[in-house]
Coordinates of C-alpha atoms and ligand atoms in Angstrom, one line a residue:
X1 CA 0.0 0.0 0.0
X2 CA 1.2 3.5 -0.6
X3 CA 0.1 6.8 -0.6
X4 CA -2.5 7.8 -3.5
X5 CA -2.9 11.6 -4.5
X6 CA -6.4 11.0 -5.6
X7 CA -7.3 13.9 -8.2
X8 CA -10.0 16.3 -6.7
X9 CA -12.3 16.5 -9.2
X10 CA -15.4 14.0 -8.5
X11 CA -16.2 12.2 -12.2
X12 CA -19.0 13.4 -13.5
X13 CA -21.5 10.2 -13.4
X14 CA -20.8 10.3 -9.6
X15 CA -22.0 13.8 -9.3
X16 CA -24.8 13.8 -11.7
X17 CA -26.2 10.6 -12.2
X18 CA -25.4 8.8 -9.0
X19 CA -23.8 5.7 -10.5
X20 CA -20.0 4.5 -9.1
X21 CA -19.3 2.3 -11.8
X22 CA -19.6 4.3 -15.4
X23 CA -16.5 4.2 -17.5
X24 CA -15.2 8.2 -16.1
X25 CA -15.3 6.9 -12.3
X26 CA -13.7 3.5 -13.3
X27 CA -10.6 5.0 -15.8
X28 CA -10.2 7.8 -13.1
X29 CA -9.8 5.6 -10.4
X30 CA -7.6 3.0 -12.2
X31 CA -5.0 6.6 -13.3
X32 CA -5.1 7.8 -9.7
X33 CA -4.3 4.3 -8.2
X34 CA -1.7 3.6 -11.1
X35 CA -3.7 0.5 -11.8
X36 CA -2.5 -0.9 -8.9
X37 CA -4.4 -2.8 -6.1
X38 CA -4.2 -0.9 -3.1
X39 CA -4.1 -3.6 -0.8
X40 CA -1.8 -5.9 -2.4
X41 CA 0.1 -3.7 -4.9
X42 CA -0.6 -6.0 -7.9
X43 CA -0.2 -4.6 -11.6
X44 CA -1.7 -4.3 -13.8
X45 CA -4.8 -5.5 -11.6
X46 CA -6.8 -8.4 -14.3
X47 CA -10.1 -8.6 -12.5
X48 CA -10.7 -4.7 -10.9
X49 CA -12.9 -4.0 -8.5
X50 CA -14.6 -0.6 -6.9
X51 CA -13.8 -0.8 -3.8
X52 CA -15.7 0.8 -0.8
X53 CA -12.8 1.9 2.0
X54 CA -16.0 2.5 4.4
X55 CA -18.8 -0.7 3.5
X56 CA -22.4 0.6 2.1
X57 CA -23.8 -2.7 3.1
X58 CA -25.8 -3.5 -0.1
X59 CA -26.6 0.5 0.1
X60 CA -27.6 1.0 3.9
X61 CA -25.0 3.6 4.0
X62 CA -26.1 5.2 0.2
X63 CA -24.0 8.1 1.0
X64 CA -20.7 5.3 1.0
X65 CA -22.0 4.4 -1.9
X66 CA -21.3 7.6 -3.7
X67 CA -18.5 9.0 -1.9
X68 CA -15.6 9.7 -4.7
X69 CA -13.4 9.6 -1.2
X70 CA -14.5 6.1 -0.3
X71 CA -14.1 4.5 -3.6
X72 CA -11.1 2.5 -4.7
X73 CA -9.0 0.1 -6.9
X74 CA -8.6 -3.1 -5.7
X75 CA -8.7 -6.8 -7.0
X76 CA -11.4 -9.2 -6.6
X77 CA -8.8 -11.5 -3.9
X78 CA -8.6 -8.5 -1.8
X79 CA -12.0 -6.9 -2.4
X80 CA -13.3 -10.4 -1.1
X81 CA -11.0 -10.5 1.8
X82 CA -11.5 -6.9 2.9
X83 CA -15.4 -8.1 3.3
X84 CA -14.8 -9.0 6.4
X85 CA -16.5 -7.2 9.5
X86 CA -13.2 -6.7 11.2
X87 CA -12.1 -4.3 8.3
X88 CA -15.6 -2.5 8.4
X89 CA -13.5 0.6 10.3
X90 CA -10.0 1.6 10.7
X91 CA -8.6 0.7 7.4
X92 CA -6.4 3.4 6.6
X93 CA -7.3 5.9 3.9
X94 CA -3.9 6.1 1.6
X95 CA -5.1 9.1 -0.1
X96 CA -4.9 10.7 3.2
X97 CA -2.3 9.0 5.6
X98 CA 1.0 7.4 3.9
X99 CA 1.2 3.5 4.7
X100 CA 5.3 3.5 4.2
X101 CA 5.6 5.9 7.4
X102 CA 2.9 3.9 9.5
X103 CA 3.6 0.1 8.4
X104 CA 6.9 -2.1 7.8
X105 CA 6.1 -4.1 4.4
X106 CA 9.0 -7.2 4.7
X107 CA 9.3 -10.3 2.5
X108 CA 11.6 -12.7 4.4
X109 CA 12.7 -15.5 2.0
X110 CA 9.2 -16.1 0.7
X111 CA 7.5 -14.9 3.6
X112 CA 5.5 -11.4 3.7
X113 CA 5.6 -10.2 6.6
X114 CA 3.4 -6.7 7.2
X115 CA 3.9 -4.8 10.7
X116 CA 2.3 -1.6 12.0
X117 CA 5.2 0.5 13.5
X118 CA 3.1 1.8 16.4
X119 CA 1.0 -0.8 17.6
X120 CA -0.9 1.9 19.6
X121 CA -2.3 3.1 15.9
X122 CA -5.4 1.5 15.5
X123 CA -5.3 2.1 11.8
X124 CA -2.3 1.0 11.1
X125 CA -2.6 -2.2 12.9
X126 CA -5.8 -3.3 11.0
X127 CA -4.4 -2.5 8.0
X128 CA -0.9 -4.5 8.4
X129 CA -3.3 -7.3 9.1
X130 CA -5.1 -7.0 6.0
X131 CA -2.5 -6.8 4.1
X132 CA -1.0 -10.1 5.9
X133 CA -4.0 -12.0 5.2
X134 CA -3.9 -11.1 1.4
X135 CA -0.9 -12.7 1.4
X136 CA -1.4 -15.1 3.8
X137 CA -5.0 -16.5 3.8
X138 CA -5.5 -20.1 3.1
X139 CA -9.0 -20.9 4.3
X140 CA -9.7 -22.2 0.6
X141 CA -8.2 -23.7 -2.1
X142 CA -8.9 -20.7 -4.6
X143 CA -7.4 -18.4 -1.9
X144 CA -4.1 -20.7 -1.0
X145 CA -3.5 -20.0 -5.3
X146 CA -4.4 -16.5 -5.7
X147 CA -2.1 -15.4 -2.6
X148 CA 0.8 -17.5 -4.1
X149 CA 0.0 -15.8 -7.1
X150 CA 0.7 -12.4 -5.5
X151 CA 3.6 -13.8 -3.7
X152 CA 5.3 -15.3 -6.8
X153 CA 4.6 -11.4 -8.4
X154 CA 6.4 -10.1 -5.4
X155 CA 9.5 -12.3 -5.5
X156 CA 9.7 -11.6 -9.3
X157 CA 9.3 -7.7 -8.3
X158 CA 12.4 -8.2 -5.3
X159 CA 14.2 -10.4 -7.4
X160 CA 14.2 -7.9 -10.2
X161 CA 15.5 -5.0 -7.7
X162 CA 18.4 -7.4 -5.8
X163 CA 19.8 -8.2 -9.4
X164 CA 19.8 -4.1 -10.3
X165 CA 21.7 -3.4 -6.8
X166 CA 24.4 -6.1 -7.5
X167 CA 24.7 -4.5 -11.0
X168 CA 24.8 -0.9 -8.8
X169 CA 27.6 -1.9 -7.0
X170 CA 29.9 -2.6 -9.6
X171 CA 28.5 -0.4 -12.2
X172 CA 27.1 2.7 -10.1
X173 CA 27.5 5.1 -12.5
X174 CA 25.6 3.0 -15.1
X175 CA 22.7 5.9 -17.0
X176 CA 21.0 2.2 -17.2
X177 CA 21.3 0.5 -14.4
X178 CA 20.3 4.0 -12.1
X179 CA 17.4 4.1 -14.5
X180 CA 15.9 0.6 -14.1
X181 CA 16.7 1.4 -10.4
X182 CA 14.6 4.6 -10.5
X183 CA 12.0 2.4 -12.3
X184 CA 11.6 -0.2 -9.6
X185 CA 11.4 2.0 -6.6
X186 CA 9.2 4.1 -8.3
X187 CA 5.7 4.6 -6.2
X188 CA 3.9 3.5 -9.5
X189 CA 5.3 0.1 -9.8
X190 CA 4.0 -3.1 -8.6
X191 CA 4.9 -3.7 -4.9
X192 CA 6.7 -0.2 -4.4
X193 CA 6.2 -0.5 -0.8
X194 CA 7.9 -3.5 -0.1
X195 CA 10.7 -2.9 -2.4
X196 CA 11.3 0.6 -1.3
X197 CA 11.4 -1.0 2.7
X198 CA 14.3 -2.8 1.6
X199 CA 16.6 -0.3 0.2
X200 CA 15.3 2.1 3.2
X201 CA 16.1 -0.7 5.6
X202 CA 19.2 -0.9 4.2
X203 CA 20.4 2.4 3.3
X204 CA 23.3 1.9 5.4
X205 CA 24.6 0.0 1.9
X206 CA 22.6 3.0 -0.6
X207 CA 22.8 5.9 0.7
X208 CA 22.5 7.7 -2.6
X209 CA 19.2 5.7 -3.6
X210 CA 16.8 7.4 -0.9
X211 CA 17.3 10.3 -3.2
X212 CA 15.1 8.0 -5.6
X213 CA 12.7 7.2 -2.6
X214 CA 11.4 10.5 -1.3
Ligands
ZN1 ZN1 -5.1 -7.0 -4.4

């Protein structure tokens, strides 16, 4: 998950007509969120869903329903596992709060591993569990596949920026090499937010790349 500057202009259909799913809210929606799942940081995402941050609850809460705020771009795995009462509140909005200060987003060997940093913040806590279970949740057989699915994306996406750094070390200077490096940190790409943790966590060894970071 990272942070999303969500354009302010509310799509038309939303204002006028009251719909949430005509083609201006759904291509606005998938430029804002790069076509990236929020929740999982898939790209591009195959099967998008509108997502409702607060639940209308088949339209109890109509004024959820029609929020430009409370709508984003998810995929069907994590739409499904977000419908879960526990994640009816305090999942954190990403077009207002920024998940990379407030959560730890690890992959240890093939284990992802999400962590709030304060445990005392409610939101951040709920969210680093959702974003666990994505990964994580193997209640079904459909679900054990589509989180190794995410997983194998990731290790592709980490493997991708490991190779780059060794090339960086030898080569820092490369135009190529700093470009492909720019590329995969960049807040657009698939799983920014755990690549990005790496080179933060060890910028000890790249100084230099926060620059590409911030
Ligand atoms: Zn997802």
């Amino acid at each position: 998950m990272i942070k999303i500057e969500r354009t302010s202009k509310i799509p038309k259909s939303l204002e006028e007509k009251r719909t949430y799913n005509d083609y201006d809210v759904v291509m606005q929606l998938k430029h804002d969120f790069h076509d990236k799942c929020y929740i999982c940081g898939i790209k591009p995402v195959q099967d998008p869903e509108i997502e409702h941050l607060l639940p209308h609850k088949n339209g109890k809460f109509p004024e959820r329903m029609f929020d430009w705020n409370n709508l984003f771009w998810s995929c069907r795995h994590c739409n499904s596992i977000k419908n879960q009462q526990k994640y009816d509140e305090n999942v954190l909005d990403c077009c207002q709060r920024d998940p990379e200060i407030l959560i730890d987003f690890t992959l240890n060997g093939d284990t992802v591993f999400v962590q709030a940093k304060d445990e005392t913040d409610i939101e951040a806590v709920v969210t680093a569990e959702l974003v666990n279970e994505v990964f994580n949740k193997t209640n079904t057989g459909m679900r054990v596949h589509k989180c190794q699915v995410r997983v194998d994306e990731l290790l592709k996406e980490m493997n991708a920026l490991l190779d780059t750094l060794e090339k960086y070390k030898t080569n820092e200077h490369s135009i190529i090499v700093q470009r492909t490096l720019k590329g995969l940190l960049d807040r657009k790409s698939p799983f920014a937010e755990f690549k990005r943790n790496y080179v933060k966590s060890h910028q000890n060894r790249y100084p230099e790349l926060i620059d590409y970071i911030n």
